[in-house]
mmCIF file of C-alpha atoms in Angstrom:
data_model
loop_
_atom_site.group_PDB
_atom_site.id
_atom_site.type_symbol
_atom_site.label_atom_id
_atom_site.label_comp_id
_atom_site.label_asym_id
_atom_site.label_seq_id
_atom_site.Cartn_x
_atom_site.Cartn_y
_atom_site.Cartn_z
ATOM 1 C CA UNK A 1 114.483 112.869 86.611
ATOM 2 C CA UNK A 2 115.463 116.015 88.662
ATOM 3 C CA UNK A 3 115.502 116.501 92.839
ATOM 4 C CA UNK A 4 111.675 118.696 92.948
ATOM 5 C CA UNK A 5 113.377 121.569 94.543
ATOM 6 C CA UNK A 6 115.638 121.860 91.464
ATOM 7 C CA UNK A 7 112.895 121.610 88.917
ATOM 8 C CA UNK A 8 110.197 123.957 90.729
ATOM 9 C CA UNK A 9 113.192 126.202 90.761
ATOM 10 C CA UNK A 10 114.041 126.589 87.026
ATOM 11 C CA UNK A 11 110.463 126.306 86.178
ATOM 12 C CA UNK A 12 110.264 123.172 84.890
ATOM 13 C CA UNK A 13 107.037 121.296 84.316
ATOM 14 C CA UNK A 14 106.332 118.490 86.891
ATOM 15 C CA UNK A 15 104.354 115.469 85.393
ATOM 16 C CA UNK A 16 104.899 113.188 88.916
ATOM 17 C CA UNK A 17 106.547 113.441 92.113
ATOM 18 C CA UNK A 18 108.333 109.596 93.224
ATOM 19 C CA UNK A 19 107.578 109.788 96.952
ATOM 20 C CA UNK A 20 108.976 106.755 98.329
ATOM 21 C CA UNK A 21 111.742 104.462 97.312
ATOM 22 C CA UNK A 22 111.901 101.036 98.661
ATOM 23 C CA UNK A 23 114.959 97.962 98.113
ATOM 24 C CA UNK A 24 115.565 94.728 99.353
ATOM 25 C CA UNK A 25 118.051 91.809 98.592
ATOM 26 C CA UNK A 26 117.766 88.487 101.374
ATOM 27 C CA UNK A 27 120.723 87.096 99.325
ATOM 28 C CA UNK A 28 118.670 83.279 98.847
ATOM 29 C CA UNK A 29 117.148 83.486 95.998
ATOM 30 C CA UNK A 30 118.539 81.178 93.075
ATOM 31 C CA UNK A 31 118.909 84.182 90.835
ATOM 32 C CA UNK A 32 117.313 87.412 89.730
ATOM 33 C CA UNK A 33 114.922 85.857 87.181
ATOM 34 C CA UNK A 34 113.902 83.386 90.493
ATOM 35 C CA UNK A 35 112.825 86.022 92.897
ATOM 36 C CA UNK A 36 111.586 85.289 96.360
ATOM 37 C CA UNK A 37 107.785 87.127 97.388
ATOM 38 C CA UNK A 38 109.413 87.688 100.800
ATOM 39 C CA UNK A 39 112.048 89.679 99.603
ATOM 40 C CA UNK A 40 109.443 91.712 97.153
ATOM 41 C CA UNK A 41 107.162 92.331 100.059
ATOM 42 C CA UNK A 42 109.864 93.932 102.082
ATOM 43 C CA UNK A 43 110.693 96.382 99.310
ATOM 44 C CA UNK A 44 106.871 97.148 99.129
ATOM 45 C CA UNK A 45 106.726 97.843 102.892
ATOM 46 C CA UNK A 46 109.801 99.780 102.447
ATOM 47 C CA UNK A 47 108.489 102.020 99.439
ATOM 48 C CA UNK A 48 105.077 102.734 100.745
ATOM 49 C CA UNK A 49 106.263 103.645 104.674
ATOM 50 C CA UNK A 50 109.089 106.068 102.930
ATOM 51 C CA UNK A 51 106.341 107.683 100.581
ATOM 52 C CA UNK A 52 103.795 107.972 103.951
ATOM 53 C CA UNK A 53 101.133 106.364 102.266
ATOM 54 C CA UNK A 54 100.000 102.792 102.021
ATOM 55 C CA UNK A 55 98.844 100.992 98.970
ATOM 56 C CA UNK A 56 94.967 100.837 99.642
ATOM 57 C CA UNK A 57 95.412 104.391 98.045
ATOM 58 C CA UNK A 58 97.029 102.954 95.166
ATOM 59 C CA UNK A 59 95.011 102.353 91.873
ATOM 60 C CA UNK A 60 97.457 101.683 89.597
ATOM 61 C CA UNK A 61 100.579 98.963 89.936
ATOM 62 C CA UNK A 62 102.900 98.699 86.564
ATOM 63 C CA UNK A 63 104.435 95.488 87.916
ATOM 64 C CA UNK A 64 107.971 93.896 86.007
ATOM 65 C CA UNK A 65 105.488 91.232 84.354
ATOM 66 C CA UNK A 66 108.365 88.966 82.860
ATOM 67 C CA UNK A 67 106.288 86.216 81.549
ATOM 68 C CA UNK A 68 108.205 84.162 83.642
ATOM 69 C CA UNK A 69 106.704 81.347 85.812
ATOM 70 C CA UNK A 70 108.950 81.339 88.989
ATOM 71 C CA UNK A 71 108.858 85.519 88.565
ATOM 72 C CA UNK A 72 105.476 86.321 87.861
ATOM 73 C CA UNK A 73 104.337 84.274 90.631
ATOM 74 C CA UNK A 74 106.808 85.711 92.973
ATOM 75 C CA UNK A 75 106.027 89.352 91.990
ATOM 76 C CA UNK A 76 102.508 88.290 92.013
ATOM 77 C CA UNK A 77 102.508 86.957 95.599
ATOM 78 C CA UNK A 78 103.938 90.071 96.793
ATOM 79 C CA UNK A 79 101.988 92.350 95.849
ATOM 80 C CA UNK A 80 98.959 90.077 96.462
ATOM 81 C CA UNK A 81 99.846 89.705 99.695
ATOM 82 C CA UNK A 82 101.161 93.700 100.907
ATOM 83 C CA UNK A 83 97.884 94.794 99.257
ATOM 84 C CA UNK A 84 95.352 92.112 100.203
ATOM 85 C CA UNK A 85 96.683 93.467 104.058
ATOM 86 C CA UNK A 86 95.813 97.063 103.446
ATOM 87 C CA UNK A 87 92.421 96.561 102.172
ATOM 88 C CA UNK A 88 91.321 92.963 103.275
ATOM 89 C CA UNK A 89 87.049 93.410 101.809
ATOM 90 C CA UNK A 90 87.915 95.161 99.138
ATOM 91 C CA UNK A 91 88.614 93.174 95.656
ATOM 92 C CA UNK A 92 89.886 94.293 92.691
ATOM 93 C CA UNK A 93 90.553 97.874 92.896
ATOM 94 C CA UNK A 94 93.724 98.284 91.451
ATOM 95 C CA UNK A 95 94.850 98.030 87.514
ATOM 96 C CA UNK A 96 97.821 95.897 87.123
ATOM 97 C CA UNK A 97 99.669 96.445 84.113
ATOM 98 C CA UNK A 98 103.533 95.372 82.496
ATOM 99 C CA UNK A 99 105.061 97.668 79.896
ATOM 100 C CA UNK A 100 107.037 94.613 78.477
ATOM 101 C CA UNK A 101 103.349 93.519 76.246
ATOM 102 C CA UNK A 102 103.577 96.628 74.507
ATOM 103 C CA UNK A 103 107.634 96.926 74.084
ATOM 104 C CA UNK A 104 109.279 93.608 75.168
ATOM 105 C CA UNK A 105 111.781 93.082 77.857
ATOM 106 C CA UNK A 106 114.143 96.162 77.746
ATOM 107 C CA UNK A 107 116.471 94.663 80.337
ATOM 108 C CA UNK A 108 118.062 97.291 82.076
ATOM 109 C CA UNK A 109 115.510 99.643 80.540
ATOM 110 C CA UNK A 110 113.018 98.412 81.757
ATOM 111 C CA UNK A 111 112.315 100.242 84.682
ATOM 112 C CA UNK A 112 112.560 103.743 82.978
ATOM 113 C CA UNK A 113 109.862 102.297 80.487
ATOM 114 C CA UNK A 114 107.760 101.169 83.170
ATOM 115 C CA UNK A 115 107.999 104.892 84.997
ATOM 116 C CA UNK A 116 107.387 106.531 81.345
ATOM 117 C CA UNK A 117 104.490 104.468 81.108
ATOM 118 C CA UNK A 118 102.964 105.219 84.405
ATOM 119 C CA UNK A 119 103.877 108.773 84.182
ATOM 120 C CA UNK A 120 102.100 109.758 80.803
ATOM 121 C CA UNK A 121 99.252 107.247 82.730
ATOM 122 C CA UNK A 122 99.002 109.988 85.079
ATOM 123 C CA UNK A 123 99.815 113.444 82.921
ATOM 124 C CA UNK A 124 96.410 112.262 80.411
ATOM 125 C CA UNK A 125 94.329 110.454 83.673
ATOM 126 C CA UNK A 126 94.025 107.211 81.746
ATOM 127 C CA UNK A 127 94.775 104.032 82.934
ATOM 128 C CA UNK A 128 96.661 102.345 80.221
ATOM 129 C CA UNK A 129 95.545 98.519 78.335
ATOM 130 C CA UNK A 130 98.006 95.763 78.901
ATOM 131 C CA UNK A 131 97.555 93.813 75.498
ATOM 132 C CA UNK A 132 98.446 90.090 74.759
ATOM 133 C CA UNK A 133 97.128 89.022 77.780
ATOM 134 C CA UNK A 134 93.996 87.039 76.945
ATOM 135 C CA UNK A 135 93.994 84.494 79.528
ATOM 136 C CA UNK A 136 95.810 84.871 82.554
ATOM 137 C CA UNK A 137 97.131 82.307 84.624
ATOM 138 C CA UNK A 138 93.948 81.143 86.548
ATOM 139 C CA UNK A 139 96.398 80.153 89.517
ATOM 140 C CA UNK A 140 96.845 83.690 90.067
ATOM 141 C CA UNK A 141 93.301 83.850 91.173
ATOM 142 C CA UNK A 142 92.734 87.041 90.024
ATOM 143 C CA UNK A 143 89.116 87.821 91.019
ATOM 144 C CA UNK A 144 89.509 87.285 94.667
ATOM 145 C CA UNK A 145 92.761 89.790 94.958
ATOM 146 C CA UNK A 146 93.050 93.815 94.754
ATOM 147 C CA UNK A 147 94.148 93.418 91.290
ATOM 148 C CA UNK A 148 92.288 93.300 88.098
ATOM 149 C CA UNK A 149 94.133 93.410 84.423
ATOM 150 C CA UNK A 150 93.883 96.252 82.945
ATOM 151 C CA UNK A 151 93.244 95.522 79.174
ATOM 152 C CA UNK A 152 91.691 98.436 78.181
ATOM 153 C CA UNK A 153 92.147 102.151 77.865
ATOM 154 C CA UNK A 154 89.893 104.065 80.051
ATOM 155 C CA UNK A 155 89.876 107.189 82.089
ATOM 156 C CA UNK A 156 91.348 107.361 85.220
ATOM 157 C CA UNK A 157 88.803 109.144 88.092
ATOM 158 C CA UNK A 158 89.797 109.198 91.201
ATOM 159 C CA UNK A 159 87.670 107.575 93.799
ATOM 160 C CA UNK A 160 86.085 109.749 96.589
ATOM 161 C CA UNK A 161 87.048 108.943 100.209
#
């Protein structure tokens, strides 16, 4: 990772730009692996008004994905709910992925694999297959969000608008 300026200055290639950074800690939750939605829609907010775009222009989310119940339902109400609000008609428009099915959990890692991931996603336009996920929790109620699991390789078009 290098500042843009610095990079476009030695000449080095650019695969992706991170536009918008966004944190949040409310202090309540029970624990890190017991994360609270309102907490991860705050750093959603955060990211996407800092990057000057809003997620109905997003078609791709690599989300933590620990495989645990408390956090994969937080994480999954989140996002749910920041990207339900930017697009309420439209339904399942967005691949939702987790390095971790391919790799495991890295732990402190994890967030570089995640970025590789996405990154080499969008150098070869391909949305990548989350595997091992043959049935997904039916509480998530999958087919009435944004999201959709993306299980298999395919290319990656942009939509027109």
């Amino acid at each position: 990772l290098r500042r843009l300026e610095d990079a476009e200055r030695d000449g080095h290639k650019i695969y992706a730009v991170i536009r918008g950074l966004g944190t949040s800690s409310d202090g309540r939750a029970k624990s890190v692996y017991a994360p609270r939605p309102e907490g991860q829609m705050l750093a959603l907010r955060r990211a996407y008004d800092d990057a000057g775009y809003g997620p109905e222009t997003v078609e791709l989310v690599e989300a933590h994905g620990t495989g645990t119940v408390a956090g994969d339902a937080a994480e999954f109400a989140a996002l749910n709910e920041v990207f339900a609000a930017a697009d309420p008609e439209r339904k399942q428009w967005v691949a939702l992925g987790s390095v971790k099915s391919q790799i495991g959990h890295t732990k402190a890692a994890a967030d570089a694999a995640s970025l590789a991931k996405t990154i080499l996603a969008l150098q070869h336009k391909t949305l990548p297959p989350t595997i091992k996920v043959d049935r997904p929790n039916p509480a998530l109620n999958l087919e009435s969000s944004p999201f959709y699991l993306s299980t298999q390789t395919r290319p990656w078009f942009q939509r027109s608008t």
